[in-house]
């Protein structure tokens, strides 16, 4: 089984990847999209439409939970169990690797001459419908320069 807890996967740790220590949410300076410095994300081979979305969201650097998990998820393709407080940026910690993986697999399929039309690439389960809505809205903002469709299904 590939799954393991976060602490045991630090062979590809943020410090080894040269990652920064996380975004500072108290920074209220007004930045224009073209002024956003994305250097802090440069250690990840993120697909261009995702970098563009990060710039438009003015997310200059990963938060701590993001810098702790993204290298392992994106470069190492590892399963991760992560925990962090509310509002710490967990949605992108799992959302970025999902979206990056979808774009990467589409690029690979096209270069192999296949038209990758899988109807479903990823399923995100949340404990409440409010969180499902919140995650959907957040990921849609990140996927806005891609053709990835994100939908929410709630019941009960
Ligand atoms: N790298 C970043 N830089 C700046 N802001 C960010 C970054 N990542 C996420 N945010 C913002 O931080 C806020 C909290 O993020 P998010 O909702 O992902 O937190 P969370 O840990 O999933 O919270 P919860 O536990 O309540 O679901 C959101 O407004 C999001 O847009």
mmCIF file of C-alpha atoms and ligand atoms in Angstrom:
data_model
loop_
_atom_site.group_PDB
_atom_site.id
_atom_site.type_symbol
_atom_site.label_atom_id
_atom_site.label_comp_id
_atom_site.label_asym_id
_atom_site.label_seq_id
_atom_site.Cartn_x
_atom_site.Cartn_y
_atom_site.Cartn_z
ATOM 1 C CA UNK A 1 0.000 0.000 0.000
ATOM 2 C CA UNK A 2 1.351 3.408 -1.004
ATOM 3 C CA UNK A 3 -0.475 5.404 1.687
ATOM 4 C CA UNK A 4 1.547 6.656 4.617
ATOM 5 C CA UNK A 5 1.478 9.509 7.034
ATOM 6 C CA UNK A 6 3.018 12.812 6.189
ATOM 7 C CA UNK A 7 5.835 12.625 8.727
ATOM 8 C CA UNK A 8 7.224 9.496 7.116
ATOM 9 C CA UNK A 9 7.619 10.916 3.641
ATOM 10 C CA UNK A 10 10.092 13.658 4.337
ATOM 11 C CA UNK A 11 12.690 12.136 2.035
ATOM 12 C CA UNK A 12 11.278 14.733 -0.386
ATOM 13 C CA UNK A 13 10.750 17.344 2.287
ATOM 14 C CA UNK A 14 10.093 21.042 1.662
ATOM 15 C CA UNK A 15 13.554 22.009 2.878
ATOM 16 C CA UNK A 16 15.176 19.636 0.376
ATOM 17 C CA UNK A 17 13.039 21.195 -2.322
ATOM 18 C CA UNK A 18 14.086 24.697 -1.239
ATOM 19 C CA UNK A 19 10.531 25.616 -0.362
ATOM 20 C CA UNK A 20 9.633 28.725 1.597
ATOM 21 C CA UNK A 21 7.915 28.789 4.944
ATOM 22 C CA UNK A 22 4.411 29.578 3.846
ATOM 23 C CA UNK A 23 2.197 32.447 2.843
ATOM 24 C CA UNK A 24 1.545 35.291 5.207
ATOM 25 C CA UNK A 25 -2.143 36.073 5.171
ATOM 26 C CA UNK A 26 -1.669 39.368 7.014
ATOM 27 C CA UNK A 27 -0.015 40.880 3.961
ATOM 28 C CA UNK A 28 -2.701 43.154 2.534
ATOM 29 C CA UNK A 29 -0.639 44.924 -0.115
ATOM 30 C CA UNK A 30 -2.474 45.394 -3.386
ATOM 31 C CA UNK A 31 -0.721 43.641 -6.241
ATOM 32 C CA UNK A 32 -1.559 43.524 -9.913
ATOM 33 C CA UNK A 33 -1.520 40.090 -11.542
ATOM 34 C CA UNK A 34 1.597 40.860 -13.608
ATOM 35 C CA UNK A 35 3.444 41.984 -10.462
ATOM 36 C CA UNK A 36 2.924 38.699 -8.633
ATOM 37 C CA UNK A 37 6.256 36.983 -8.066
ATOM 38 C CA UNK A 38 5.740 33.218 -8.358
ATOM 39 C CA UNK A 39 9.354 32.264 -7.615
ATOM 40 C CA UNK A 40 8.328 30.451 -4.433
ATOM 41 C CA UNK A 41 6.375 27.937 -6.563
ATOM 42 C CA UNK A 42 9.257 27.395 -8.979
ATOM 43 C CA UNK A 43 10.496 24.169 -7.393
ATOM 44 C CA UNK A 44 7.369 22.435 -8.604
ATOM 45 C CA UNK A 45 6.834 21.674 -12.278
ATOM 46 C CA UNK A 46 3.328 23.131 -12.108
ATOM 47 C CA UNK A 47 1.413 23.292 -15.367
ATOM 48 C CA UNK A 48 1.304 26.827 -16.829
ATOM 49 C CA UNK A 49 -2.484 27.382 -16.486
ATOM 50 C CA UNK A 50 -2.182 26.670 -12.758
ATOM 51 C CA UNK A 51 0.675 29.151 -12.332
ATOM 52 C CA UNK A 52 -1.410 31.714 -14.194
ATOM 53 C CA UNK A 53 -4.325 31.091 -11.829
ATOM 54 C CA UNK A 54 -2.038 31.389 -8.778
ATOM 55 C CA UNK A 55 -0.876 34.747 -10.126
ATOM 56 C CA UNK A 56 -4.442 35.905 -10.686
ATOM 57 C CA UNK A 57 -5.317 34.848 -7.129
ATOM 58 C CA UNK A 58 -2.132 36.675 -5.993
ATOM 59 C CA UNK A 59 -0.925 33.632 -4.092
ATOM 60 C CA UNK A 60 2.784 34.466 -4.057
ATOM 61 C CA UNK A 61 3.952 31.502 -2.032
ATOM 62 C CA UNK A 62 2.635 28.233 -0.634
ATOM 63 C CA UNK A 63 1.291 28.109 2.902
ATOM 64 C CA UNK A 64 3.028 25.794 5.373
ATOM 65 C CA UNK A 65 0.687 22.840 4.790
ATOM 66 C CA UNK A 66 1.088 23.395 1.032
ATOM 67 C CA UNK A 67 4.880 23.560 1.108
ATOM 68 C CA UNK A 68 4.907 20.482 3.348
ATOM 69 C CA UNK A 69 2.779 18.365 1.034
ATOM 70 C CA UNK A 70 3.050 19.597 -2.561
ATOM 71 C CA UNK A 71 6.558 18.272 -3.356
ATOM 72 C CA UNK A 72 5.631 14.799 -2.119
ATOM 73 C CA UNK A 73 2.284 14.838 -3.905
ATOM 74 C CA UNK A 74 3.451 16.305 -7.216
ATOM 75 C CA UNK A 75 7.058 15.161 -7.577
ATOM 76 C CA UNK A 76 6.845 11.985 -5.512
ATOM 77 C CA UNK A 77 3.256 11.073 -6.416
ATOM 78 C CA UNK A 78 2.846 9.834 -2.831
ATOM 79 C CA UNK A 79 -0.314 9.296 -0.822
ATOM 80 C CA UNK A 80 -0.459 11.799 2.035
ATOM 81 C CA UNK A 81 -2.329 12.135 5.288
ATOM 82 C CA UNK A 82 -2.057 15.783 6.316
ATOM 83 C CA UNK A 83 -3.597 17.848 9.092
ATOM 84 C CA UNK A 84 -3.598 21.611 9.616
ATOM 85 C CA UNK A 85 -5.836 24.201 11.203
ATOM 86 C CA UNK A 86 -8.847 25.808 9.548
ATOM 87 C CA UNK A 87 -7.939 28.385 6.943
ATOM 88 C CA UNK A 88 -4.380 27.124 6.506
ATOM 89 C CA UNK A 89 -4.728 26.339 2.802
ATOM 90 C CA UNK A 90 -5.528 22.625 2.829
ATOM 91 C CA UNK A 91 -7.789 22.872 -0.224
ATOM 92 C CA UNK A 92 -4.928 23.763 -2.551
ATOM 93 C CA UNK A 93 -2.642 21.285 -0.763
ATOM 94 C CA UNK A 94 -4.745 18.500 -2.282
ATOM 95 C CA UNK A 95 -6.338 20.487 -5.122
ATOM 96 C CA UNK A 96 -3.149 21.566 -6.877
ATOM 97 C CA UNK A 97 -1.780 17.993 -7.205
ATOM 98 C CA UNK A 98 -5.149 16.786 -8.538
ATOM 99 C CA UNK A 99 -5.406 19.532 -11.158
ATOM 100 C CA UNK A 100 -1.730 19.259 -12.074
ATOM 101 C CA UNK A 101 -2.087 15.474 -12.447
ATOM 102 C CA UNK A 102 -5.105 15.842 -14.735
ATOM 103 C CA UNK A 103 -3.314 18.354 -16.970
ATOM 104 C CA UNK A 104 -0.189 16.195 -17.015
ATOM 105 C CA UNK A 105 -2.136 13.087 -18.021
ATOM 106 C CA UNK A 106 -3.934 15.023 -20.775
ATOM 107 C CA UNK A 107 -0.603 16.258 -22.161
ATOM 108 C CA UNK A 108 0.813 12.699 -22.073
ATOM 109 C CA UNK A 109 -2.245 11.250 -23.827
ATOM 110 C CA UNK A 110 -2.106 13.853 -26.563
ATOM 111 C CA UNK A 111 1.601 13.296 -27.148
ATOM 112 C CA UNK A 112 0.853 9.542 -27.450
ATOM 113 C CA UNK A 113 -1.750 10.334 -30.066
ATOM 114 C CA UNK A 114 -4.662 9.462 -27.763
ATOM 115 C CA UNK A 115 -7.616 11.670 -27.050
ATOM 116 C CA UNK A 116 -7.998 11.269 -23.297
ATOM 117 C CA UNK A 117 -11.710 11.582 -22.590
ATOM 118 C CA UNK A 118 -12.068 9.960 -19.214
ATOM 119 C CA UNK A 119 -15.344 11.185 -17.711
ATOM 120 C CA UNK A 120 -14.039 11.285 -14.139
ATOM 121 C CA UNK A 121 -10.503 11.910 -12.947
ATOM 122 C CA UNK A 122 -10.900 12.664 -9.258
ATOM 123 C CA UNK A 123 -13.462 12.403 -6.483
ATOM 124 C CA UNK A 124 -13.205 14.614 -3.390
ATOM 125 C CA UNK A 125 -15.325 13.600 -0.401
ATOM 126 C CA UNK A 126 -16.202 16.165 2.264
ATOM 127 C CA UNK A 127 -18.093 15.763 5.550
ATOM 128 C CA UNK A 128 -20.566 18.611 4.904
ATOM 129 C CA UNK A 129 -22.311 20.133 1.888
ATOM 130 C CA UNK A 130 -20.995 23.603 2.825
ATOM 131 C CA UNK A 131 -17.438 22.329 2.615
ATOM 132 C CA UNK A 132 -18.229 20.643 -0.705
ATOM 133 C CA UNK A 133 -19.431 23.997 -2.083
ATOM 134 C CA UNK A 134 -16.417 25.816 -0.674
ATOM 135 C CA UNK A 135 -13.930 23.323 -2.134
ATOM 136 C CA UNK A 136 -15.693 23.462 -5.521
ATOM 137 C CA UNK A 137 -15.565 27.266 -5.664
ATOM 138 C CA UNK A 138 -11.937 27.311 -4.626
ATOM 139 C CA UNK A 139 -10.832 24.705 -7.179
ATOM 140 C CA UNK A 140 -12.829 26.366 -9.959
ATOM 141 C CA UNK A 141 -10.771 29.520 -9.402
ATOM 142 C CA UNK A 142 -7.605 27.494 -9.721
ATOM 143 C CA UNK A 143 -8.820 25.672 -12.834
ATOM 144 C CA UNK A 144 -10.147 28.763 -14.600
ATOM 145 C CA UNK A 145 -7.464 28.719 -17.325
ATOM 146 C CA UNK A 146 -7.984 25.002 -18.037
ATOM 147 C CA UNK A 147 -10.793 23.001 -19.629
ATOM 148 C CA UNK A 148 -11.239 20.909 -16.491
ATOM 149 C CA UNK A 149 -14.842 20.746 -15.328
ATOM 150 C CA UNK A 150 -15.496 20.710 -11.596
ATOM 151 C CA UNK A 151 -18.934 19.789 -10.284
ATOM 152 C CA UNK A 152 -20.447 19.352 -6.874
ATOM 153 C CA UNK A 153 -22.868 16.555 -5.978
ATOM 154 C CA UNK A 154 -24.716 16.709 -2.649
ATOM 155 C CA UNK A 155 -27.463 14.580 -1.195
ATOM 156 C CA UNK A 156 -29.254 13.571 1.980
HETATM 157 N N1 LIG B 1 -0.803 30.005 -1.034
HETATM 158 C C1 LIG B 1 -1.763 30.826 -0.642
HETATM 159 N N2 LIG B 1 -1.517 32.153 -0.552
HETATM 160 C C2 LIG B 1 -2.477 33.021 -0.144
HETATM 161 N N3 LIG B 1 -3.742 32.649 0.191
HETATM 162 C C3 LIG B 1 -4.035 31.327 0.121
HETATM 163 C C4 LIG B 1 -3.072 30.359 -0.294
HETATM 164 N N4 LIG B 1 -3.669 29.133 -0.269
HETATM 165 C C5 LIG B 1 -4.930 29.331 0.142
HETATM 166 N N5 LIG B 1 -5.155 30.639 0.378
HETATM 167 C C6 LIG B 1 -6.409 31.251 0.873
HETATM 168 O O1 LIG B 1 -6.526 30.953 2.249
HETATM 169 C C7 LIG B 1 -7.875 30.782 2.609
HETATM 170 C C8 LIG B 1 -8.044 29.476 3.368
HETATM 171 O O2 LIG B 1 -7.728 28.390 2.502
HETATM 172 P P1 LIG B 1 -8.521 27.001 2.576
HETATM 173 O O3 LIG B 1 -9.988 27.234 2.489
HETATM 174 O O4 LIG B 1 -7.891 26.104 1.589
HETATM 175 O O5 LIG B 1 -8.152 26.538 4.031
HETATM 176 P P2 LIG B 1 -8.499 25.150 4.687
HETATM 177 O O6 LIG B 1 -7.316 24.797 5.495
HETATM 178 O O7 LIG B 1 -8.957 24.168 3.650
HETATM 179 O O8 LIG B 1 -9.725 25.560 5.613
HETATM 180 P P3 LIG B 1 -10.895 24.612 6.203
HETATM 181 O O9 LIG B 1 -10.252 23.723 7.222
HETATM 182 O O10 LIG B 1 -11.834 25.622 6.816
HETATM 183 O O11 LIG B 1 -11.512 23.863 5.057
HETATM 184 C C9 LIG B 1 -8.704 30.836 1.334
HETATM 185 O O12 LIG B 1 -9.275 32.119 1.234
HETATM 186 C C10 LIG B 1 -7.664 30.644 0.240
HETATM 187 O O13 LIG B 1 -8.054 31.311 -0.928
#
